PDB file of C-alpha atoms in Angstrom:
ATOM      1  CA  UNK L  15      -3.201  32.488  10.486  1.00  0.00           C
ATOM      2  CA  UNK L  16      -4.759  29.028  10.115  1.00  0.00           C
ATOM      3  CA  UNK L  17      -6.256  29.772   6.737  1.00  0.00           C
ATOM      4  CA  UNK L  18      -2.169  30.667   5.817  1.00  0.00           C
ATOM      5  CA  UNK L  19      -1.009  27.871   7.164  1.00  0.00           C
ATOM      6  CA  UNK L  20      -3.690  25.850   5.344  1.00  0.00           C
ATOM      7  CA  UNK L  21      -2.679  27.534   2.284  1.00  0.00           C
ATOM      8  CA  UNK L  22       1.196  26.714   2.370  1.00  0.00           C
ATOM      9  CA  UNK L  23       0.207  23.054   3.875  1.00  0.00           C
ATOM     10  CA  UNK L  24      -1.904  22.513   1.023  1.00  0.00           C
ATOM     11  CA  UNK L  25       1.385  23.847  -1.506  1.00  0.00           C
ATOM     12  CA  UNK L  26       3.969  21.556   0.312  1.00  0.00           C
ATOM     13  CA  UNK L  27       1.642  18.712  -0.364  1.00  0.00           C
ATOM     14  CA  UNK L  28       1.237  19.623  -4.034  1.00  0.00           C
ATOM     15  CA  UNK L  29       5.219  19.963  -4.391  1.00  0.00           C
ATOM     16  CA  UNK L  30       5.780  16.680  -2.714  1.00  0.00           C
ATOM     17  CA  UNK L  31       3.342  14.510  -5.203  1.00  0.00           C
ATOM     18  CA  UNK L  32       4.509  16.980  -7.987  1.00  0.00           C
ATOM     19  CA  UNK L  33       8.171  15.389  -7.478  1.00  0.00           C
ATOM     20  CA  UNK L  34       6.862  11.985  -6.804  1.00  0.00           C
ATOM     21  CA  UNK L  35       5.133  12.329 -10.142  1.00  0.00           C
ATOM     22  CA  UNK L  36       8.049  13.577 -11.619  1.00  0.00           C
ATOM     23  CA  UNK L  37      10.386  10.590 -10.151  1.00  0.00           C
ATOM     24  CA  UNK L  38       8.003   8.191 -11.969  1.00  0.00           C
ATOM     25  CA  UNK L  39       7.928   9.831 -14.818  1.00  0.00           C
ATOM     26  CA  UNK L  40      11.887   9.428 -15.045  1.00  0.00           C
ATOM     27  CA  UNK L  41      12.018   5.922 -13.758  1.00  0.00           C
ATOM     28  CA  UNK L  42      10.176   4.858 -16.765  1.00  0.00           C
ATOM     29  CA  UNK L  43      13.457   5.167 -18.295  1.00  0.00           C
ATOM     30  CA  UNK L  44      16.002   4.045 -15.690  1.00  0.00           C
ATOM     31  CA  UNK L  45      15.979   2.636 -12.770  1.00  0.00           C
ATOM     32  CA  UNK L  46      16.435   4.219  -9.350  1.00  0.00           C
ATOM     33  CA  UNK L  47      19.693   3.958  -8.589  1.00  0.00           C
ATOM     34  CA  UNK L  48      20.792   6.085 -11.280  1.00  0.00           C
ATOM     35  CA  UNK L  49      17.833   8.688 -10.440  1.00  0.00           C
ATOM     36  CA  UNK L  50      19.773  11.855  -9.671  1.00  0.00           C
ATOM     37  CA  UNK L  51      17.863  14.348  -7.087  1.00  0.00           C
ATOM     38  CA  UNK L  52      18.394  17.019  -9.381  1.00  0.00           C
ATOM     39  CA  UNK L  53      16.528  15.601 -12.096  1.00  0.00           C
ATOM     40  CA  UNK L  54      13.879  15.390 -10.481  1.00  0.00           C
ATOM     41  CA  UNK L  55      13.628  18.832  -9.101  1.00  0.00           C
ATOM     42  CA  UNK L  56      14.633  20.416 -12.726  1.00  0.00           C
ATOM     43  CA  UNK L  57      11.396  18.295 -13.469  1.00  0.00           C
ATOM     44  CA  UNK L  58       9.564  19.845 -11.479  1.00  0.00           C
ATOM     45  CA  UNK L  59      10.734  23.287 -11.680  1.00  0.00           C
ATOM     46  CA  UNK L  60      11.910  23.865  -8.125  1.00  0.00           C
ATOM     47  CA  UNK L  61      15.202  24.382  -6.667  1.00  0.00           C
ATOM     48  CA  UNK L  62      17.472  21.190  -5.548  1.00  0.00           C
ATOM     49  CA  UNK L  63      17.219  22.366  -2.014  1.00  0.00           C
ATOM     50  CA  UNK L  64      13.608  22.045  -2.238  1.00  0.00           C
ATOM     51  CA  UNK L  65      13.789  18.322  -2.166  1.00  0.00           C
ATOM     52  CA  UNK L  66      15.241  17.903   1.302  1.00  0.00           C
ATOM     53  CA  UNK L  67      11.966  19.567   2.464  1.00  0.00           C
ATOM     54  CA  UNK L  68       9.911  16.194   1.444  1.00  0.00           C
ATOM     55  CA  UNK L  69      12.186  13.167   1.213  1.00  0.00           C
ATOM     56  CA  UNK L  70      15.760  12.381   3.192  1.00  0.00           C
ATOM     57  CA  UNK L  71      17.327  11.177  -0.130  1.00  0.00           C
ATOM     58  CA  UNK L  72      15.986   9.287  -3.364  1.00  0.00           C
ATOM     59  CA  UNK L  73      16.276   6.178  -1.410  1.00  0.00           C
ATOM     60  CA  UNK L  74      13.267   8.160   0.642  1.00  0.00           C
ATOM     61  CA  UNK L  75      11.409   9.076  -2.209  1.00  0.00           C
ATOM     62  CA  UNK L  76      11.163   5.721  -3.579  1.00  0.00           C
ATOM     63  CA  UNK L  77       9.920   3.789  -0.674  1.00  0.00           C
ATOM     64  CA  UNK L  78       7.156   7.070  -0.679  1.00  0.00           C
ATOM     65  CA  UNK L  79       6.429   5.160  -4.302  1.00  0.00           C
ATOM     66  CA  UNK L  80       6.187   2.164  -2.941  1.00  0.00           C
ATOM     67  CA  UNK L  81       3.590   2.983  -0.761  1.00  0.00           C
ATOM     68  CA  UNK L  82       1.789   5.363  -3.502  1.00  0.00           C
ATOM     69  CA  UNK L  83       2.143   1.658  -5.854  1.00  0.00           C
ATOM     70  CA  UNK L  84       0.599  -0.934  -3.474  1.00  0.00           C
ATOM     71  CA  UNK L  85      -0.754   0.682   0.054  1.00  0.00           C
ATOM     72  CA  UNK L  86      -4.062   1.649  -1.437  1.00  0.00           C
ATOM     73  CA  UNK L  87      -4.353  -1.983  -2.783  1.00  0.00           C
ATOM     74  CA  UNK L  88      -4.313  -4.109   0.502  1.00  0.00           C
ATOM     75  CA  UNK L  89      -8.302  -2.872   0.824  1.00  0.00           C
ATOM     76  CA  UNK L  90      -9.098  -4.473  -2.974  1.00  0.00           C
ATOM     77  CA  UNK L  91      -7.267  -7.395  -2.273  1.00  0.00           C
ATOM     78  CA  UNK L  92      -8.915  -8.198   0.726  1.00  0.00           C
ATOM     79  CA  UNK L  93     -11.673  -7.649  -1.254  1.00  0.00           C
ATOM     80  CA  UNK L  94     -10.748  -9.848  -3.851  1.00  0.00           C
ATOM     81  CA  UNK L  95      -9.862 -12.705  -1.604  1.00  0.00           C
ATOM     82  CA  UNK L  96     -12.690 -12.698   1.123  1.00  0.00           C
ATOM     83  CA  UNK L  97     -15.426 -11.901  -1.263  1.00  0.00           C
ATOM     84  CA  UNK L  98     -15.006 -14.594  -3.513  1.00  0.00           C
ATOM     85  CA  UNK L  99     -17.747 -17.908  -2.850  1.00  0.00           C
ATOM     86  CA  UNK L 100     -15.822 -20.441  -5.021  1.00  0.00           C
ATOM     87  CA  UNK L 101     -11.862 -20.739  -5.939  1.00  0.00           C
ATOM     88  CA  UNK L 102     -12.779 -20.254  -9.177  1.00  0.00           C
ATOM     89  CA  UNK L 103     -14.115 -17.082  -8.522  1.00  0.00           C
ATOM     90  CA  UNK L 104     -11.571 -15.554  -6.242  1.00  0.00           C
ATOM     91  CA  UNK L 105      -9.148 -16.267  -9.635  1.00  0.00           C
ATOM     92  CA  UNK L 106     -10.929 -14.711 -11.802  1.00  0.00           C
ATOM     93  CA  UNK L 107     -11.749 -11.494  -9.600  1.00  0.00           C
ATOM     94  CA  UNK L 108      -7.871 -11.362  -8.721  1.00  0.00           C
ATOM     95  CA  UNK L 109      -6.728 -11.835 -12.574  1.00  0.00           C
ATOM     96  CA  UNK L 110      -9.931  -8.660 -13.618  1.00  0.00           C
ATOM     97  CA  UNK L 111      -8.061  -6.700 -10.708  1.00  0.00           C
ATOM     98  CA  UNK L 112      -4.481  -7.411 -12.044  1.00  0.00           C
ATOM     99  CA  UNK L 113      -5.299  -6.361 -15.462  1.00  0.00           C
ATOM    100  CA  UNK L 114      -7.275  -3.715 -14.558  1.00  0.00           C
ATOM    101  CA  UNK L 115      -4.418  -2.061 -11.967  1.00  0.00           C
ATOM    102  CA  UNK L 116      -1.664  -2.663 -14.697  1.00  0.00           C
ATOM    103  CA  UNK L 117      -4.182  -0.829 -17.591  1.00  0.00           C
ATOM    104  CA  UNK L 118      -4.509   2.215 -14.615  1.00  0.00           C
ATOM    105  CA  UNK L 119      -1.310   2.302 -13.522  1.00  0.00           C
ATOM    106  CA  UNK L 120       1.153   1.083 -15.951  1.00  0.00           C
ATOM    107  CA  UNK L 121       4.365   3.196 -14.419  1.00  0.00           C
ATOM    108  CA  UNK L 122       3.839   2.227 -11.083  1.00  0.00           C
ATOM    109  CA  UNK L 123       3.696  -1.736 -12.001  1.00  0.00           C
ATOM    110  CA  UNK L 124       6.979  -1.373 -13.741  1.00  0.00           C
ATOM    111  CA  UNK L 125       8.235   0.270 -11.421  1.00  0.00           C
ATOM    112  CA  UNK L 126       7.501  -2.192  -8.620  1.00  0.00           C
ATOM    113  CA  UNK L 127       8.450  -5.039 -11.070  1.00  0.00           C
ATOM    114  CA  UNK L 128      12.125  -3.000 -12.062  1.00  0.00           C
ATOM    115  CA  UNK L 129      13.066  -2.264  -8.107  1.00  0.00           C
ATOM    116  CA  UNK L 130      11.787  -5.353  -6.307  1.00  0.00           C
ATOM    117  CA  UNK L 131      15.480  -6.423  -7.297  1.00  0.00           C
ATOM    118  CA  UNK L 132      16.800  -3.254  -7.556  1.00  0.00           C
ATOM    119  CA  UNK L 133      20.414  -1.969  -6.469  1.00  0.00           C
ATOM    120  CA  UNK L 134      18.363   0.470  -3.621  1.00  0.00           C
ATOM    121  CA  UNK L 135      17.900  -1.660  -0.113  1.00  0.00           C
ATOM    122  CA  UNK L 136      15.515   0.583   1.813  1.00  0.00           C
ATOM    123  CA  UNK L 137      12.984   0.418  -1.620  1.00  0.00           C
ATOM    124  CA  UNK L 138      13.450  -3.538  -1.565  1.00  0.00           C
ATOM    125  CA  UNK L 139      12.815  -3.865   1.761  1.00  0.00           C
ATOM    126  CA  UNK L 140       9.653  -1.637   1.451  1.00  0.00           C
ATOM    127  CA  UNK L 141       8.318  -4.161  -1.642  1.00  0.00           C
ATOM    128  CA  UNK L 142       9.013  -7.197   0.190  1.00  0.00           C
ATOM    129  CA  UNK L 143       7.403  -5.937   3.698  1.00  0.00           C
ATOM    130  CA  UNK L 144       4.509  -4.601   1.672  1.00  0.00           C
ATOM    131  CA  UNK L 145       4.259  -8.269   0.139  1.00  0.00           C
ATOM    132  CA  UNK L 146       4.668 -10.167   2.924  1.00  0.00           C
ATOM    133  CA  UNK L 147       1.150  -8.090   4.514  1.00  0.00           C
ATOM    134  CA  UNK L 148      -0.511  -8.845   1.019  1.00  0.00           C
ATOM    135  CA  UNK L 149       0.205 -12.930   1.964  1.00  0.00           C
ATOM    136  CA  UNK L 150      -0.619 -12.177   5.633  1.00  0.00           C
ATOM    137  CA  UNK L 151      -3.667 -11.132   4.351  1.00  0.00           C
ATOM    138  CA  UNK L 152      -4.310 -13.547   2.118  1.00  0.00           C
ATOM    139  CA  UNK L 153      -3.194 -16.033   4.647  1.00  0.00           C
ATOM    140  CA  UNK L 154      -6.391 -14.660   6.981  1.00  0.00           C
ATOM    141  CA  UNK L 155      -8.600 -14.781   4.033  1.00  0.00           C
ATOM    142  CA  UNK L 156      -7.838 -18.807   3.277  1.00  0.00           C
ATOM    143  CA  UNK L 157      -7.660 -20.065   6.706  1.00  0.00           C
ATOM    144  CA  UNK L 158     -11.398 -19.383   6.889  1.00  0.00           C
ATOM    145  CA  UNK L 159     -11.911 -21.753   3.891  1.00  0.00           C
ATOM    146  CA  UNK L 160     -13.194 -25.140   4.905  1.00  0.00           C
ATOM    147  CA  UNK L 161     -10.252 -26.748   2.461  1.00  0.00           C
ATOM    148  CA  UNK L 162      -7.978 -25.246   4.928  1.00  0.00           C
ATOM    149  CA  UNK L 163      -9.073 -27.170   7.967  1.00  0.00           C
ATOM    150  CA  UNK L 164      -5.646 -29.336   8.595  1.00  0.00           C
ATOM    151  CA  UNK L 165      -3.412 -26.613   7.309  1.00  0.00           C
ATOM    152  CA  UNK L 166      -0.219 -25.791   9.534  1.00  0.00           C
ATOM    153  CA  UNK L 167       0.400 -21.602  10.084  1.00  0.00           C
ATOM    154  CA  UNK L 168       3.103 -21.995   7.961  1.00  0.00           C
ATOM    155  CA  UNK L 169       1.638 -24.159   4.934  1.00  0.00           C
ATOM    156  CA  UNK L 170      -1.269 -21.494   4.514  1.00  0.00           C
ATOM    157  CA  UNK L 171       1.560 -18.645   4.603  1.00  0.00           C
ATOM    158  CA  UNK L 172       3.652 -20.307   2.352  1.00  0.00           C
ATOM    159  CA  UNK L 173       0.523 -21.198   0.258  1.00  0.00           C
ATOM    160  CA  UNK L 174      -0.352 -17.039   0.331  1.00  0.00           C
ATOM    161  CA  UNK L 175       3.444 -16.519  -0.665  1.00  0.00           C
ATOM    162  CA  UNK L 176       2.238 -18.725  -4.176  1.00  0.00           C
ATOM    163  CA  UNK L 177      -1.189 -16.545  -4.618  1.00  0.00           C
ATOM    164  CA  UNK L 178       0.973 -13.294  -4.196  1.00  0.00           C
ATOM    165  CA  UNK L 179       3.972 -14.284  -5.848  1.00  0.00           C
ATOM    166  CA  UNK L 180       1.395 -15.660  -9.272  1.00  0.00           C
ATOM    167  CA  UNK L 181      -0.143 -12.073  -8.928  1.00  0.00           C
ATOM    168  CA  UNK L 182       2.944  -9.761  -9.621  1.00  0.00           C
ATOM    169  CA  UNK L 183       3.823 -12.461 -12.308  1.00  0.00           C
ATOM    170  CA  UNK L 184       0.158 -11.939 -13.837  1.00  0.00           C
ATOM    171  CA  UNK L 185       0.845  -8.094 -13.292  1.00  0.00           C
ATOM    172  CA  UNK L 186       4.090  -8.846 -15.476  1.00  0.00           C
ATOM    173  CA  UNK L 187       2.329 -10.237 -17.961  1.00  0.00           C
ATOM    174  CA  UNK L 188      -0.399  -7.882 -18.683  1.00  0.00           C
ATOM    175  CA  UNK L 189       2.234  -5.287 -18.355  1.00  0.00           C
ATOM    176  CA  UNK L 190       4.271  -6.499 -21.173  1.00  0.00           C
ATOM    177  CA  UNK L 191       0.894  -6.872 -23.487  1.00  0.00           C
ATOM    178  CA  UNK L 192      -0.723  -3.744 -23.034  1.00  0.00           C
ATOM    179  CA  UNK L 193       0.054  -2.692 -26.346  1.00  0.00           C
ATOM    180  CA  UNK L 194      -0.361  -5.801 -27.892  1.00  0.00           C
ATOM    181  CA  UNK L 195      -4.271  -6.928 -29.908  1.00  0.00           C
ATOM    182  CA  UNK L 196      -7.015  -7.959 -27.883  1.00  0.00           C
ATOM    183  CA  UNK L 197      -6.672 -11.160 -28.447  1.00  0.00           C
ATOM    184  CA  UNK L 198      -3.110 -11.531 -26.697  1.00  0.00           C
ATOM    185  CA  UNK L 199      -4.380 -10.058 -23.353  1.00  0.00           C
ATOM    186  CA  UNK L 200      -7.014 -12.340 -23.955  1.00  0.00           C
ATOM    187  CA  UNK L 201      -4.291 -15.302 -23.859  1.00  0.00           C
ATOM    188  CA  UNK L 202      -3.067 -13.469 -21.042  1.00  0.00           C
ATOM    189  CA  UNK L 203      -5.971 -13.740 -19.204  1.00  0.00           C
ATOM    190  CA  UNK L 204      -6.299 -18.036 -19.973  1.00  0.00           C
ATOM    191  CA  UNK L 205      -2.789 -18.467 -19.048  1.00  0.00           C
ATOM    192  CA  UNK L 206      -3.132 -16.382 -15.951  1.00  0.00           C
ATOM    193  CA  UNK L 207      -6.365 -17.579 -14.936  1.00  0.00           C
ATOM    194  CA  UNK L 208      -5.070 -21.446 -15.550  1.00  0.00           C
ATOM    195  CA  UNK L 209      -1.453 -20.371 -13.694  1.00  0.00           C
ATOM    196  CA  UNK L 210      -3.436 -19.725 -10.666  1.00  0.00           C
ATOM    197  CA  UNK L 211      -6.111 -22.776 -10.720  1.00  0.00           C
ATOM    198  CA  UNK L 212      -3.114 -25.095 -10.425  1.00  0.00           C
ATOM    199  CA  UNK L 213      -1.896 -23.665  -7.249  1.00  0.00           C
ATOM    200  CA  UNK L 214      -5.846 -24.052  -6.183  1.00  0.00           C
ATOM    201  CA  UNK L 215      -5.967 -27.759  -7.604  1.00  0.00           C
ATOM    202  CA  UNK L 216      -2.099 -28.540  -5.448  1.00  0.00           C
ATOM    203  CA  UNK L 217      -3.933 -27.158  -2.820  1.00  0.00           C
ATOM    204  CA  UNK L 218      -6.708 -29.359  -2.571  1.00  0.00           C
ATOM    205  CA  UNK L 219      -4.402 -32.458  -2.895  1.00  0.00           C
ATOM    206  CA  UNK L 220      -1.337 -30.578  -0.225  1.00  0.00           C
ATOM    207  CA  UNK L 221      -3.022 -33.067   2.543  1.00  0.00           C
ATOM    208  CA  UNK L 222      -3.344 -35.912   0.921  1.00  0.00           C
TER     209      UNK L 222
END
């Protein structure tokens, strides 16, 4: 009986990323609030009804996306942040991970970047309370910096908010060059990478 139940566990988790997969796939053409549940289960090759099994609506399925787009990223960004010795370095860690999460997952980027101000409120409030723990984070990361020493709870939040908001810019960025030559995601890079030193250099004169 267990080994069954394995079995059909195992299937129901297939169907639901199979649909997820599918969603994406669709959204690279429109954006969710014209995403019809049917699509996405002709996509997939399963009956309509099927759907209600894994998500409430499509307003359920995309916050699902959400979390599939940036949970498993909090752990790299912390990462990013608190392994970093120098300023200098934390940049250009953060801009390698950018460009290297936007070259791996190019639909999920866009669609972050398409629904942050998207028509579907449950999916924008998943993006913004999934960015407001990446500048939390952040936030814990720089208070430990000695340039911090002085710095208010809410300066060093806001100052996270900057880091955070510069990142999905950066992701932008990369995401509209990855079909351009090297040597444009090369600019992208510079301008990213001098984009984020002059929150770094405002920082070190916010006290003054």
């Amino acid at each position: 009986m267990s080994h069954t139940l394995g079995i059909r566990q195992a299937q129901k988790q297939k169907t639901r990323q199979a649909l997820l997969d599918a969603a994406l796939g669709l959204l690279e053409e429109q954006s969710l609030s014209s995403l019809g549940l049917r699509e996405v289960t002709r996509a997939v090759g399963v009956a309509p009804t099927a759907f209600y099994r894994h998500f409430r609506s499509t307003a359920d399925l995309g916050t699902a996306l959400v979390e599939e787009a940036l949970g498993s990223l909090h752990p790299m960004i912390q990462n990013t942040v608190s392994g970093a010795a120098t300023s200098e370095e934390r940049i250009a860690r953060a801009v390698e991970l950018i460009a290297h999460h936007v070259h791996s997952h190019p639909a999920h980027v866009r669609f972050i970047a398409r629904e942050r101000h998207g028509g579907v409120q449950p999916v924008r409030e998943a993006i913004r309370d999934q960015l407001g723990r990446f500048a939390e984070e952040v936030k814990a990361e720089l208070a430990k910096d000695p340039e911090s020493r002085g710095w208010s709870e809410a300066d060093l939040l806001m100052l996270a908010h900057l880091f955070v908001d510069q990142m999905l810019v950066t992701a932008s960025m990369f995401l509209e060059s990855l079909e351009a030559p090297e040597e444009d995601r090369e600019r992208v890079t510079q301008l990213a990478t001098r984009q984020m030193r002059l929150i770094s250099i405002g920082r070190h004169h916010w006290l003054d």
